């Protein structure tokens, strides 16, 4: 399911194992199951609800008459219909809804075309319903609603607008996002298919609470992470500028937004993660008098025509640019003194080669800058790449790499990788019990 950016109160899943599909009643429900302290069920119209050529499936609140006055539950959910003998044969849909006593069910009247259920179509090797049997799994996230008006269908647009002003949108670039990104900056914030994690938090939420929430989300301790505020520079690049110190714990997220990124509609952050050393976590000081600078490293491979986000690291202002060559070689497992060409990614149309004998200070490197490198090529290697119609230097590669298309290419690669990995999970699961089949489906829906 997509990440809506809200805090999750409860998450459960339930699988309804159906046999005798052809003998089902026109309207049938699964056994009840509990999520968020309330009873739910799957509502199925096996031969269509108002439409006889599609199957209709819904999530249904089981006891609307017994609900207290004013009851509501904000729910994000996904429904999957799948072959119990082959979990790779499935179809799914997801949605979110504010369930109330007046609107106790929500889902998909046109969940799937009825006649397609019984044949191995759309690259599936087996039908969705085989031997008159199938499974329907529902994944349910109960979303916290501290304001009481989340997803409320207000008639008064002014009140609806007021709701949006209660929340702050926060996007977080993780080290993994940077590694996967091919293009300018650390990530592409404008792409509608972006996989950048997003949070929606109350503007009144304290930084302490937000940091705890984020640490839990990314599976680490609060002490292990530090956030940097990303700002839009004068040259239109988006880079980390200033870390949020823990002495801001008592400030609200709105106060931090105004103080550190007032000109931006949403708050963009980079998640720095430190590994404990001797049981302690240490982040370098980056105040004005600090010798340390946070930079990001990218590697260009002319053989694969790819630009790889390699890592972020701290350099010292008065070290020479050439001093990091052994480190860069080690990261790519090159021999220690492999000749490299090092560039600074200043902006999309300005990729400048750096001079190894200059210090980082003389090179005007500052927090958030991006350094790119590649192997220095021999004339023979250059001719080989040129004859194969391959780009062989970093500036030329950047010129060939529009921001939007570069991200989409990377996104496609991520999806292909995810499908291959998950398909492997499914085949492994086939040799185990049905619980693990359901778990594999959970993995799938979590990744899409």
mmCIF file of C-alpha atoms in Angstrom, residues 171-174 177-198 230 236 238 266 268 298 345 370 401-411:
data_model
loop_
_atom_site.group_PDB
_atom_site.id
_atom_site.type_symbol
_atom_site.label_atom_id
_atom_site.label_comp_id
_atom_site.label_asym_id
_atom_site.label_seq_id
_atom_site.Cartn_x
_atom_site.Cartn_y
_atom_site.Cartn_z
ATOM 1 C CA UNK A 171 9.519 14.249 2.943
ATOM 2 C CA UNK A 172 12.576 12.324 4.111
ATOM 3 C CA UNK A 173 15.496 11.371 1.894
ATOM 4 C CA UNK A 174 17.147 8.298 3.380
ATOM 5 C CA UNK A 177 16.948 6.743 -1.552
ATOM 6 C CA UNK A 178 20.201 8.534 -2.397
ATOM 7 C CA UNK A 179 21.899 5.268 -3.389
ATOM 8 C CA UNK A 180 19.037 4.368 -5.747
ATOM 9 C CA UNK A 181 18.718 7.809 -7.321
ATOM 10 C CA UNK A 182 20.165 8.442 -10.780
ATOM 11 C CA UNK A 183 20.104 12.127 -11.561
ATOM 12 C CA UNK A 184 20.763 15.536 -10.043
ATOM 13 C CA UNK A 185 20.723 16.310 -6.329
ATOM 14 C CA UNK A 186 19.941 13.610 -3.758
ATOM 15 C CA UNK A 187 16.468 12.687 -5.022
ATOM 16 C CA UNK A 188 13.678 13.852 -7.313
ATOM 17 C CA UNK A 189 10.934 15.525 -5.287
ATOM 18 C CA UNK A 190 8.756 16.390 -8.287
ATOM 19 C CA UNK A 191 8.200 12.933 -9.746
ATOM 20 C CA UNK A 192 4.636 11.633 -9.080
ATOM 21 C CA UNK A 193 6.045 8.089 -8.784
ATOM 22 C CA UNK A 194 8.499 9.153 -6.128
ATOM 23 C CA UNK A 195 9.356 6.572 -3.474
ATOM 24 C CA UNK A 196 10.545 9.213 -0.988
ATOM 25 C CA UNK A 197 8.955 8.465 2.414
ATOM 26 C CA UNK A 198 6.406 11.103 3.358
ATOM 27 C CA UNK A 230 17.134 20.501 2.777
ATOM 28 C CA UNK A 236 17.828 25.885 -7.781
ATOM 29 C CA UNK A 238 18.049 21.091 -3.283
ATOM 30 C CA UNK A 266 6.693 21.293 2.744
ATOM 31 C CA UNK A 268 12.310 18.262 3.195
ATOM 32 C CA UNK A 298 28.431 9.635 -6.578
ATOM 33 C CA UNK A 345 27.952 18.622 -9.166
ATOM 34 C CA UNK A 370 27.905 16.516 -4.164
ATOM 35 C CA UNK A 401 20.366 12.857 -18.198
ATOM 36 C CA UNK A 402 17.210 15.014 -17.873
ATOM 37 C CA UNK A 403 16.016 15.155 -14.286
ATOM 38 C CA UNK A 404 12.589 13.566 -14.744
ATOM 39 C CA UNK A 405 13.544 10.780 -17.124
ATOM 40 C CA UNK A 406 16.576 9.788 -15.093
ATOM 41 C CA UNK A 407 14.423 9.169 -12.054
ATOM 42 C CA UNK A 408 11.811 7.251 -14.031
ATOM 43 C CA UNK A 409 14.489 4.936 -15.405
ATOM 44 C CA UNK A 410 15.691 4.276 -11.886
ATOM 45 C CA UNK A 411 12.134 3.748 -10.670
#
